[in-house]
Amino acid sequence: MKIIVPTLAKDVTEATITLWLVKEGDVVAVGQDIVEMATDKATFTMPSPGAGTLKKIERPEGETVKVGETIGELS
Amino acid sequence: MEFIDCGRLSYDEGDRLQREYLQKRISGIIPDTVLMLEHEPVVTVGRLGSAESILSSGALKEREIDVLSVDRGGDATYHAPGQLVVYPIVDLKGIGQDIHLYLSRLEHCLAGLFLDFGLVTGTMHGKRGAWIGGKKIASIGIAVKKWIAYHGVSINVDLDLKPFSYIKMCGDSNSQATSMSVELGRSITVSEVKPRAALVFDDLMCGKMEVP
């Protein structure tokens, strides 16, 4: 299952990954906080879209990502 | 929406309280709740800040002002008694899960509050917060978890502004701070501002007043 940057606001097209709260190989539950991103004057903590193991972090901390972009993958 | 006057707290105490209410709001056992408080002197650096956000760590150390990294958005800011800190713990699902819309509402709350005191403020060149005469009078920085917003705004009512010069506000070393006291030319207390802030936040956040 892909971890995709959600829509944070109607007029937001990108965000910056500020903190991964889990690392590759970690087992995560659905709804568990997994990654934090920042836009404008806000941070947003994203819950896991599913249960599984974090197979790959595709976009590390500090990178700017677009809404709808895949930033990681669960197996 | 409920308002709780938490008095004066250290940053850690205020943060602990805020997280307690955040967890309760996430669990759905409390309604949207606004915490109002003053912090003991401290500099906090948001997620978009860095070591470069501190311009004079020596001056901060001399004044025994700690620097803390926090999980809100934005860069560095300064808190101290004489500044009203407002932490709305609010479910953003009520406004379509739109973080920018919420930030704009907070700005409208600030503008409405200052107008109550005869001060006309606005944003400046796309910089968030409330500005007057090119100086910042209130800051905004929030965090969102499970679509519940926390952190919020800090309103400079009447405090020593010197420590703001030791940090890079909004990532800009040329940004200057001001206060309601300076702009009004009279002393004013947080106790005077607090009830007005509660009214304005309640009206605008609960949709009792149209947001421009």
PDB file of C-alpha atoms in Angstrom:
ATOM      1  CA  MET A   1       0.000   0.000   0.000  1.00  0.00           C
ATOM      2  CA  LYS A   2       1.324   3.422  -0.973  1.00  0.00           C
ATOM      3  CA  ILE A   3       1.623   6.277   1.542  1.00  0.00           C
ATOM      4  CA  ILE A   4       0.371   9.338  -0.293  1.00  0.00           C
ATOM      5  CA  VAL A   5       0.537  13.020   0.686  1.00  0.00           C
ATOM      6  CA  PRO A   6      -3.061  14.000   1.526  1.00  0.00           C
ATOM      7  CA  THR A   7      -4.879  17.204   0.631  1.00  0.00           C
ATOM      8  CA  LEU A   8      -4.085  19.621   3.466  1.00  0.00           C
ATOM      9  CA  ALA A   9      -6.062  22.572   2.150  1.00  0.00           C
ATOM     10  CA  LYS A  10      -7.784  23.581  -1.075  1.00  0.00           C
ATOM     11  CA  ASP A  11      -4.923  25.871  -2.087  1.00  0.00           C
ATOM     12  CA  VAL A  12      -1.979  23.770  -0.873  1.00  0.00           C
ATOM     13  CA  THR A  13      -0.052  21.903  -3.536  1.00  0.00           C
ATOM     14  CA  GLU A  14       3.061  20.898  -1.599  1.00  0.00           C
ATOM     15  CA  ALA A  15       4.493  20.340   1.875  1.00  0.00           C
ATOM     16  CA  THR A  16       7.865  19.607   3.469  1.00  0.00           C
ATOM     17  CA  ILE A  17       8.543  16.299   5.195  1.00  0.00           C
ATOM     18  CA  THR A  18       9.742  17.306   8.675  1.00  0.00           C
ATOM     19  CA  LEU A  19       9.831  14.049  10.616  1.00  0.00           C
ATOM     20  CA  TRP A  20       9.361  10.354   9.981  1.00  0.00           C
ATOM     21  CA  LEU A  21       7.994   8.871  13.215  1.00  0.00           C
ATOM     22  CA  VAL A  22       8.695   5.290  12.108  1.00  0.00           C
ATOM     23  CA  LYS A  23      11.598   3.710  10.245  1.00  0.00           C
ATOM     24  CA  GLU A  24      11.838   1.170   7.478  1.00  0.00           C
ATOM     25  CA  GLY A  25      11.053  -2.303   8.826  1.00  0.00           C
ATOM     26  CA  ASP A  26       8.756  -1.037  11.612  1.00  0.00           C
ATOM     27  CA  VAL A  27       5.350  -2.650  11.980  1.00  0.00           C
ATOM     28  CA  VAL A  28       2.610  -0.019  11.977  1.00  0.00           C
ATOM     29  CA  ALA A  29      -1.088  -0.118  12.777  1.00  0.00           C
ATOM     30  CA  VAL A  30      -3.799   1.581  10.767  1.00  0.00           C
ATOM     31  CA  GLY A  31      -4.246   5.149  12.025  1.00  0.00           C
ATOM     32  CA  GLN A  32      -0.857   5.203  13.775  1.00  0.00           C
ATOM     33  CA  ASP A  33       1.009   8.501  13.399  1.00  0.00           C
ATOM     34  CA  ILE A  34       3.797   7.813  10.911  1.00  0.00           C
ATOM     35  CA  VAL A  35       5.040  11.029   9.336  1.00  0.00           C
ATOM     36  CA  GLU A  36       4.898  14.748  10.010  1.00  0.00           C
ATOM     37  CA  MET A  37       4.914  17.387   7.292  1.00  0.00           C
ATOM     38  CA  ALA A  38       4.798  21.178   7.316  1.00  0.00           C
ATOM     39  CA  THR A  39       3.062  23.748   5.187  1.00  0.00           C
ATOM     40  CA  ASP A  40       2.890  27.470   5.787  1.00  0.00           C
ATOM     41  CA  LYS A  41       2.617  27.946   9.595  1.00  0.00           C
ATOM     42  CA  ALA A  42       1.293  24.453  10.280  1.00  0.00           C
ATOM     43  CA  THR A  43       2.533  20.949  10.822  1.00  0.00           C
ATOM     44  CA  PHE A  44       0.360  17.951   9.995  1.00  0.00           C
ATOM     45  CA  THR A  45       0.894  14.491  11.428  1.00  0.00           C
ATOM     46  CA  MET A  46      -0.281  11.855   8.997  1.00  0.00           C
ATOM     47  CA  PRO A  47      -1.807   8.608  10.206  1.00  0.00           C
ATOM     48  CA  SER A  48      -0.950   5.326   8.493  1.00  0.00           C
ATOM     49  CA  PRO A  49      -3.458   4.473   5.751  1.00  0.00           C
ATOM     50  CA  GLY A  50      -3.192   0.766   6.597  1.00  0.00           C
ATOM     51  CA  ALA A  51      -1.601  -1.886   8.782  1.00  0.00           C
ATOM     52  CA  GLY A  52       1.679  -3.546   7.813  1.00  0.00           C
ATOM     53  CA  THR A  53       5.414  -3.080   7.701  1.00  0.00           C
ATOM     54  CA  LEU A  54       6.993   0.144   6.453  1.00  0.00           C
ATOM     55  CA  LYS A  55       8.812  -1.288   3.445  1.00  0.00           C
ATOM     56  CA  LYS A  56      10.333   1.876   2.059  1.00  0.00           C
ATOM     57  CA  ILE A  57      10.646   5.581   2.815  1.00  0.00           C
ATOM     58  CA  GLU A  58      10.742   7.161  -0.627  1.00  0.00           C
ATOM     59  CA  ARG A  59      10.975  10.809   0.434  1.00  0.00           C
ATOM     60  CA  PRO A  60      13.188  11.585   3.451  1.00  0.00           C
ATOM     61  CA  GLU A  61      12.985  14.454   5.930  1.00  0.00           C
ATOM     62  CA  GLY A  62      13.674  17.894   4.485  1.00  0.00           C
ATOM     63  CA  GLU A  63      12.249  17.111   1.036  1.00  0.00           C
ATOM     64  CA  THR A  64       9.420  19.072  -0.510  1.00  0.00           C
ATOM     65  CA  VAL A  65       6.652  16.823  -1.762  1.00  0.00           C
ATOM     66  CA  LYS A  66       3.503  17.374  -3.791  1.00  0.00           C
ATOM     67  CA  VAL A  67      -0.037  16.554  -2.732  1.00  0.00           C
ATOM     68  CA  GLY A  68      -0.878  13.120  -4.145  1.00  0.00           C
ATOM     69  CA  GLU A  69       2.782  12.072  -4.326  1.00  0.00           C
ATOM     70  CA  THR A  70       3.905   8.710  -2.916  1.00  0.00           C
ATOM     71  CA  ILE A  71       6.318   9.168  -0.007  1.00  0.00           C
ATOM     72  CA  GLY A  72       6.543   5.608   1.268  1.00  0.00           C
ATOM     73  CA  GLU A  73       5.193   2.108   0.979  1.00  0.00           C
ATOM     74  CA  LEU A  74       3.663  -0.430   3.343  1.00  0.00           C
ATOM     75  CA  SER A  75       3.792  -4.151   2.680  1.00  0.00           C
TER      76      SER A  75
ATOM     77  CA  MET B   1     -16.672  26.005  22.319  1.00  0.00           C
ATOM     78  CA  GLU B   2     -15.284  26.203  25.833  1.00  0.00           C
ATOM     79  CA  PHE B   3     -12.681  28.643  27.129  1.00  0.00           C
ATOM     80  CA  ILE B   4     -10.309  27.811  29.947  1.00  0.00           C
ATOM     81  CA  ASP B   5      -8.169  30.417  31.684  1.00  0.00           C
ATOM     82  CA  CYS B   6      -4.984  28.552  32.635  1.00  0.00           C
ATOM     83  CA  GLY B   7      -3.154  31.516  34.179  1.00  0.00           C
ATOM     84  CA  ARG B   8       0.635  31.731  33.987  1.00  0.00           C
ATOM     85  CA  LEU B   9       2.525  28.507  33.268  1.00  0.00           C
ATOM     86  CA  SER B  10       6.008  27.392  32.289  1.00  0.00           C
ATOM     87  CA  TYR B  11       6.194  26.288  28.652  1.00  0.00           C
ATOM     88  CA  ASP B  12       6.412  22.632  29.714  1.00  0.00           C
ATOM     89  CA  GLU B  13       3.370  22.890  31.989  1.00  0.00           C
ATOM     90  CA  GLY B  14       1.354  24.633  29.284  1.00  0.00           C
ATOM     91  CA  ASP B  15       2.442  22.089  26.697  1.00  0.00           C
ATOM     92  CA  ARG B  16       1.503  19.165  28.948  1.00  0.00           C
ATOM     93  CA  LEU B  17      -1.927  20.692  29.535  1.00  0.00           C
ATOM     94  CA  GLN B  18      -2.398  21.344  25.836  1.00  0.00           C
ATOM     95  CA  ARG B  19      -1.595  17.724  24.973  1.00  0.00           C
ATOM     96  CA  GLU B  20      -3.973  16.483  27.649  1.00  0.00           C
ATOM     97  CA  TYR B  21      -6.801  18.464  26.020  1.00  0.00           C
ATOM     98  CA  LEU B  22      -5.642  17.408  22.542  1.00  0.00           C
ATOM     99  CA  GLN B  23      -5.954  13.721  23.492  1.00  0.00           C
ATOM    100  CA  LYS B  24      -9.389  14.342  25.008  1.00  0.00           C
ATOM    101  CA  ARG B  25     -10.524  16.176  21.871  1.00  0.00           C
ATOM    102  CA  ILE B  26      -9.165  13.389  19.631  1.00  0.00           C
ATOM    103  CA  SER B  27     -11.120  10.889  21.762  1.00  0.00           C
ATOM    104  CA  GLY B  28     -14.220  13.043  21.357  1.00  0.00           C
ATOM    105  CA  ILE B  29     -14.868  13.403  25.071  1.00  0.00           C
ATOM    106  CA  ILE B  30     -14.647  17.202  25.067  1.00  0.00           C
ATOM    107  CA  PRO B  31     -15.912  19.848  22.607  1.00  0.00           C
ATOM    108  CA  ASP B  32     -13.651  22.352  20.841  1.00  0.00           C
ATOM    109  CA  THR B  33     -11.777  24.019  23.693  1.00  0.00           C
ATOM    110  CA  VAL B  34      -9.637  27.147  23.853  1.00  0.00           C
ATOM    111  CA  LEU B  35      -6.852  27.396  26.419  1.00  0.00           C
ATOM    112  CA  MET B  36      -5.749  30.929  27.323  1.00  0.00           C
ATOM    113  CA  LEU B  37      -2.497  31.420  29.194  1.00  0.00           C
ATOM    114  CA  GLU B  38       0.752  33.261  29.632  1.00  0.00           C
ATOM    115  CA  HIS B  39       4.118  31.498  29.447  1.00  0.00           C
ATOM    116  CA  GLU B  40       7.169  32.186  31.545  1.00  0.00           C
ATOM    117  CA  PRO B  41       9.970  33.626  29.328  1.00  0.00           C
ATOM    118  CA  VAL B  42      11.006  31.113  26.651  1.00  0.00           C
ATOM    119  CA  VAL B  43      11.971  30.976  22.980  1.00  0.00           C
ATOM    120  CA  THR B  44      10.339  28.224  20.946  1.00  0.00           C
ATOM    121  CA  VAL B  45      11.537  27.136  17.520  1.00  0.00           C
ATOM    122  CA  GLY B  46       8.982  25.536  15.187  1.00  0.00           C
ATOM    123  CA  ARG B  47       9.645  22.834  12.621  1.00  0.00           C
ATOM    124  CA  LEU B  48      10.743  25.258   9.909  1.00  0.00           C
ATOM    125  CA  GLY B  49      13.338  26.850  12.192  1.00  0.00           C
ATOM    126  CA  SER B  50      16.980  25.872  12.663  1.00  0.00           C
ATOM    127  CA  ALA B  51      20.056  26.840  14.672  1.00  0.00           C
ATOM    128  CA  GLU B  52      20.179  29.959  12.492  1.00  0.00           C
ATOM    129  CA  SER B  53      16.860  31.086  13.980  1.00  0.00           C
ATOM    130  CA  ILE B  54      18.747  32.149  17.105  1.00  0.00           C
ATOM    131  CA  LEU B  55      20.676  35.367  16.510  1.00  0.00           C
ATOM    132  CA  SER B  56      22.102  35.819  20.014  1.00  0.00           C
ATOM    133  CA  SER B  57      22.202  32.732  22.197  1.00  0.00           C
ATOM    134  CA  GLY B  58      24.493  34.610  24.616  1.00  0.00           C
ATOM    135  CA  ALA B  59      21.899  37.303  25.293  1.00  0.00           C
ATOM    136  CA  LEU B  60      19.216  34.654  25.799  1.00  0.00           C
ATOM    137  CA  LYS B  61      21.466  32.741  28.196  1.00  0.00           C
ATOM    138  CA  GLU B  62      22.230  35.919  30.107  1.00  0.00           C
ATOM    139  CA  ARG B  63      18.512  36.468  30.629  1.00  0.00           C
ATOM    140  CA  GLU B  64      18.019  32.775  31.506  1.00  0.00           C
ATOM    141  CA  ILE B  65      15.636  32.292  28.571  1.00  0.00           C
ATOM    142  CA  ASP B  66      15.566  28.666  27.413  1.00  0.00           C
ATOM    143  CA  VAL B  67      15.297  27.740  23.734  1.00  0.00           C
ATOM    144  CA  LEU B  68      12.991  24.809  22.989  1.00  0.00           C
ATOM    145  CA  SER B  69      12.236  22.921  19.780  1.00  0.00           C
ATOM    146  CA  VAL B  70       8.499  22.425  19.363  1.00  0.00           C
ATOM    147  CA  ASP B  71       6.235  20.584  16.937  1.00  0.00           C
ATOM    148  CA  ARG B  72       4.253  23.524  15.558  1.00  0.00           C
ATOM    149  CA  GLY B  73       4.722  25.074  12.150  1.00  0.00           C
ATOM    150  CA  GLY B  74       6.738  28.224  11.601  1.00  0.00           C
ATOM    151  CA  ASP B  75      10.064  29.475  12.864  1.00  0.00           C
ATOM    152  CA  ALA B  76      11.223  31.022  16.169  1.00  0.00           C
ATOM    153  CA  THR B  77       9.143  33.113  18.540  1.00  0.00           C
ATOM    154  CA  TYR B  78       9.380  34.489  22.049  1.00  0.00           C
ATOM    155  CA  HIS B  79       6.862  34.039  24.863  1.00  0.00           C
ATOM    156  CA  ALA B  80       6.753  35.845  28.211  1.00  0.00           C
ATOM    157  CA  PRO B  81       4.273  37.196  30.740  1.00  0.00           C
ATOM    158  CA  GLY B  82       2.410  40.131  29.227  1.00  0.00           C
ATOM    159  CA  GLN B  83       1.729  38.101  26.085  1.00  0.00           C
ATOM    160  CA  LEU B  84      -1.626  36.339  25.732  1.00  0.00           C
ATOM    161  CA  VAL B  85      -1.211  32.836  24.324  1.00  0.00           C
ATOM    162  CA  VAL B  86      -4.336  31.247  22.864  1.00  0.00           C
ATOM    163  CA  TYR B  87      -4.376  27.528  22.078  1.00  0.00           C
ATOM    164  CA  PRO B  88      -7.614  26.536  20.319  1.00  0.00           C
ATOM    165  CA  ILE B  89      -7.980  22.743  20.356  1.00  0.00           C
ATOM    166  CA  VAL B  90     -10.319  22.548  17.396  1.00  0.00           C
ATOM    167  CA  ASP B  91     -11.623  19.802  15.109  1.00  0.00           C
ATOM    168  CA  LEU B  92     -10.844  20.886  11.548  1.00  0.00           C
ATOM    169  CA  LYS B  93     -13.316  18.396  10.081  1.00  0.00           C
ATOM    170  CA  GLY B  94     -15.879  21.099  10.863  1.00  0.00           C
ATOM    171  CA  ILE B  95     -14.260  23.373   8.250  1.00  0.00           C
ATOM    172  CA  GLY B  96     -13.596  20.800   5.573  1.00  0.00           C
ATOM    173  CA  GLN B  97     -10.146  19.700   6.774  1.00  0.00           C
ATOM    174  CA  ASP B  98      -8.628  22.856   5.331  1.00  0.00           C
ATOM    175  CA  ILE B  99      -5.517  23.962   7.226  1.00  0.00           C
ATOM    176  CA  HIS B 100      -5.136  27.234   5.314  1.00  0.00           C
ATOM    177  CA  LEU B 101      -8.759  28.166   5.920  1.00  0.00           C
ATOM    178  CA  TYR B 102      -8.176  27.624   9.630  1.00  0.00           C
ATOM    179  CA  LEU B 103      -5.005  29.767   9.597  1.00  0.00           C
ATOM    180  CA  SER B 104      -6.955  32.517   7.827  1.00  0.00           C
ATOM    181  CA  ARG B 105      -9.685  32.297  10.465  1.00  0.00           C
ATOM    182  CA  LEU B 106      -7.111  32.706  13.196  1.00  0.00           C
ATOM    183  CA  GLU B 107      -5.837  35.802  11.392  1.00  0.00           C
ATOM    184  CA  HIS B 108      -9.367  37.179  11.200  1.00  0.00           C
ATOM    185  CA  CYS B 109      -9.762  36.547  14.930  1.00  0.00           C
ATOM    186  CA  LEU B 110      -6.595  38.537  15.598  1.00  0.00           C
ATOM    187  CA  ALA B 111      -7.637  41.384  13.292  1.00  0.00           C
ATOM    188  CA  GLY B 112     -11.071  41.495  14.955  1.00  0.00           C
ATOM    189  CA  LEU B 113      -9.562  41.552  18.418  1.00  0.00           C
ATOM    190  CA  PHE B 114      -7.121  44.356  17.631  1.00  0.00           C
ATOM    191  CA  LEU B 115      -9.877  46.363  15.951  1.00  0.00           C
ATOM    192  CA  ASP B 116     -11.842  46.140  19.212  1.00  0.00           C
ATOM    193  CA  PHE B 117      -8.992  48.092  20.749  1.00  0.00           C
ATOM    194  CA  GLY B 118      -8.796  50.555  17.864  1.00  0.00           C
ATOM    195  CA  LEU B 119      -5.788  48.967  16.172  1.00  0.00           C
ATOM    196  CA  VAL B 120      -5.909  48.227  12.449  1.00  0.00           C
ATOM    197  CA  THR B 121      -3.670  45.251  11.660  1.00  0.00           C
ATOM    198  CA  GLY B 122      -3.141  43.001   8.676  1.00  0.00           C
ATOM    199  CA  THR B 123      -0.800  40.449   7.183  1.00  0.00           C
ATOM    200  CA  MET B 124       2.420  41.630   5.531  1.00  0.00           C
ATOM    201  CA  HIS B 125       3.705  40.512   2.128  1.00  0.00           C
ATOM    202  CA  GLY B 126       2.146  37.105   2.587  1.00  0.00           C
ATOM    203  CA  LYS B 127       3.624  36.645   6.065  1.00  0.00           C
ATOM    204  CA  ARG B 128       1.170  35.095   8.498  1.00  0.00           C
ATOM    205  CA  GLY B 129       0.248  36.659  11.814  1.00  0.00           C
ATOM    206  CA  ALA B 130      -0.896  40.200  12.610  1.00  0.00           C
ATOM    207  CA  TRP B 131       1.234  43.176  11.626  1.00  0.00           C
ATOM    208  CA  ILE B 132       0.922  46.896  12.227  1.00  0.00           C
ATOM    209  CA  GLY B 133       3.222  49.568  10.792  1.00  0.00           C
ATOM    210  CA  GLY B 134       5.534  46.847   9.473  1.00  0.00           C
ATOM    211  CA  LYS B 135       5.949  45.280  12.921  1.00  0.00           C
ATOM    212  CA  LYS B 136       4.570  42.017  14.205  1.00  0.00           C
ATOM    213  CA  ILE B 137       2.047  42.251  17.025  1.00  0.00           C
ATOM    214  CA  ALA B 138       0.824  38.629  17.043  1.00  0.00           C
ATOM    215  CA  SER B 139       2.209  35.311  15.805  1.00  0.00           C
ATOM    216  CA  ILE B 140       0.560  32.164  14.492  1.00  0.00           C
ATOM    217  CA  GLY B 141       1.858  28.599  14.540  1.00  0.00           C
ATOM    218  CA  ILE B 142      -0.228  25.459  14.670  1.00  0.00           C
ATOM    219  CA  ALA B 143       0.011  21.692  14.534  1.00  0.00           C
ATOM    220  CA  VAL B 144      -2.634  19.216  13.413  1.00  0.00           C
ATOM    221  CA  LYS B 145      -3.037  15.632  14.558  1.00  0.00           C
ATOM    222  CA  LYS B 146      -5.990  13.399  13.593  1.00  0.00           C
ATOM    223  CA  TRP B 147      -7.380  16.635  12.084  1.00  0.00           C
ATOM    224  CA  ILE B 148      -7.481  18.276  15.509  1.00  0.00           C
ATOM    225  CA  ALA B 149      -5.571  21.581  15.559  1.00  0.00           C
ATOM    226  CA  TYR B 150      -3.477  22.626  18.539  1.00  0.00           C
ATOM    227  CA  HIS B 151      -0.886  25.326  19.362  1.00  0.00           C
ATOM    228  CA  GLY B 152      -2.288  28.646  18.094  1.00  0.00           C
ATOM    229  CA  VAL B 153      -1.521  32.331  18.481  1.00  0.00           C
ATOM    230  CA  SER B 154       0.470  34.612  20.763  1.00  0.00           C
ATOM    231  CA  ILE B 155      -0.636  38.214  21.194  1.00  0.00           C
ATOM    232  CA  ASN B 156       1.873  40.831  22.378  1.00  0.00           C
ATOM    233  CA  VAL B 157      -0.113  42.779  24.943  1.00  0.00           C
ATOM    234  CA  ASP B 158       2.471  44.484  27.150  1.00  0.00           C
ATOM    235  CA  LEU B 159       5.890  42.884  27.478  1.00  0.00           C
ATOM    236  CA  ASP B 160       9.587  43.662  27.085  1.00  0.00           C
ATOM    237  CA  LEU B 161      10.157  43.317  23.335  1.00  0.00           C
ATOM    238  CA  LYS B 162      13.962  43.241  23.466  1.00  0.00           C
ATOM    239  CA  PRO B 163      14.267  39.402  23.412  1.00  0.00           C
ATOM    240  CA  PHE B 164      12.512  39.337  20.009  1.00  0.00           C
ATOM    241  CA  SER B 165      15.679  40.933  18.623  1.00  0.00           C
ATOM    242  CA  TYR B 166      17.668  37.870  19.714  1.00  0.00           C
ATOM    243  CA  ILE B 167      15.766  35.608  17.304  1.00  0.00           C
ATOM    244  CA  LYS B 168      14.919  35.487  13.624  1.00  0.00           C
ATOM    245  CA  MET B 169      11.149  35.934  13.628  1.00  0.00           C
ATOM    246  CA  CYS B 170       9.486  34.328  10.608  1.00  0.00           C
ATOM    247  CA  GLY B 171      12.942  33.396   9.376  1.00  0.00           C
ATOM    248  CA  ASP B 172      13.685  37.082   8.780  1.00  0.00           C
ATOM    249  CA  SER B 173      16.287  38.853  10.906  1.00  0.00           C
ATOM    250  CA  ASN B 174      14.807  42.235   9.908  1.00  0.00           C
ATOM    251  CA  SER B 175      11.347  41.497  11.326  1.00  0.00           C
ATOM    252  CA  GLN B 176      10.534  43.598  14.367  1.00  0.00           C
ATOM    253  CA  ALA B 177       7.987  43.081  17.128  1.00  0.00           C
ATOM    254  CA  THR B 178       5.574  45.511  18.698  1.00  0.00           C
ATOM    255  CA  SER B 179       2.857  45.266  21.334  1.00  0.00           C
ATOM    256  CA  MET B 180      -0.643  46.578  22.008  1.00  0.00           C
ATOM    257  CA  SER B 181       0.814  48.749  24.752  1.00  0.00           C
ATOM    258  CA  VAL B 182       3.317  50.390  22.385  1.00  0.00           C
ATOM    259  CA  GLU B 183       0.747  50.915  19.646  1.00  0.00           C
ATOM    260  CA  LEU B 184      -1.931  52.275  21.992  1.00  0.00           C
ATOM    261  CA  GLY B 185       0.512  54.411  23.927  1.00  0.00           C
ATOM    262  CA  ARG B 186      -0.797  53.216  27.264  1.00  0.00           C
ATOM    263  CA  SER B 187      -0.343  50.277  29.576  1.00  0.00           C
ATOM    264  CA  ILE B 188      -2.761  47.417  29.028  1.00  0.00           C
ATOM    265  CA  THR B 189      -3.041  44.085  30.793  1.00  0.00           C
ATOM    266  CA  VAL B 190      -3.603  40.547  29.596  1.00  0.00           C
ATOM    267  CA  SER B 191      -6.656  40.439  31.898  1.00  0.00           C
ATOM    268  CA  GLU B 192      -8.127  43.331  29.912  1.00  0.00           C
ATOM    269  CA  VAL B 193      -7.591  41.580  26.579  1.00  0.00           C
ATOM    270  CA  LYS B 194      -8.579  38.034  27.575  1.00  0.00           C
ATOM    271  CA  PRO B 195     -12.404  38.441  27.719  1.00  0.00           C
ATOM    272  CA  ARG B 196     -12.429  40.321  24.402  1.00  0.00           C
ATOM    273  CA  ALA B 197     -10.290  37.603  22.831  1.00  0.00           C
ATOM    274  CA  ALA B 198     -12.721  34.945  24.073  1.00  0.00           C
ATOM    275  CA  LEU B 199     -15.669  36.787  22.500  1.00  0.00           C
ATOM    276  CA  VAL B 200     -13.961  37.332  19.154  1.00  0.00           C
ATOM    277  CA  PHE B 201     -12.646  33.764  18.922  1.00  0.00           C
ATOM    278  CA  ASP B 202     -16.054  32.353  19.870  1.00  0.00           C
ATOM    279  CA  ASP B 203     -17.882  34.482  17.276  1.00  0.00           C
ATOM    280  CA  LEU B 204     -15.515  33.806  14.407  1.00  0.00           C
ATOM    281  CA  MET B 205     -14.632  30.181  15.076  1.00  0.00           C
ATOM    282  CA  CYS B 206     -18.216  29.114  15.740  1.00  0.00           C
ATOM    283  CA  GLY B 207     -19.554  30.902  12.680  1.00  0.00           C
ATOM    284  CA  LYS B 208     -21.608  33.408  14.722  1.00  0.00           C
ATOM    285  CA  MET B 209     -19.957  36.130  12.667  1.00  0.00           C
ATOM    286  CA  GLU B 210     -19.283  35.977   8.943  1.00  0.00           C
ATOM    287  CA  VAL B 211     -15.637  35.500   8.093  1.00  0.00           C
ATOM    288  CA  PRO B 212     -14.676  38.077   5.450  1.00  0.00           C
TER     289      PRO B 212
END
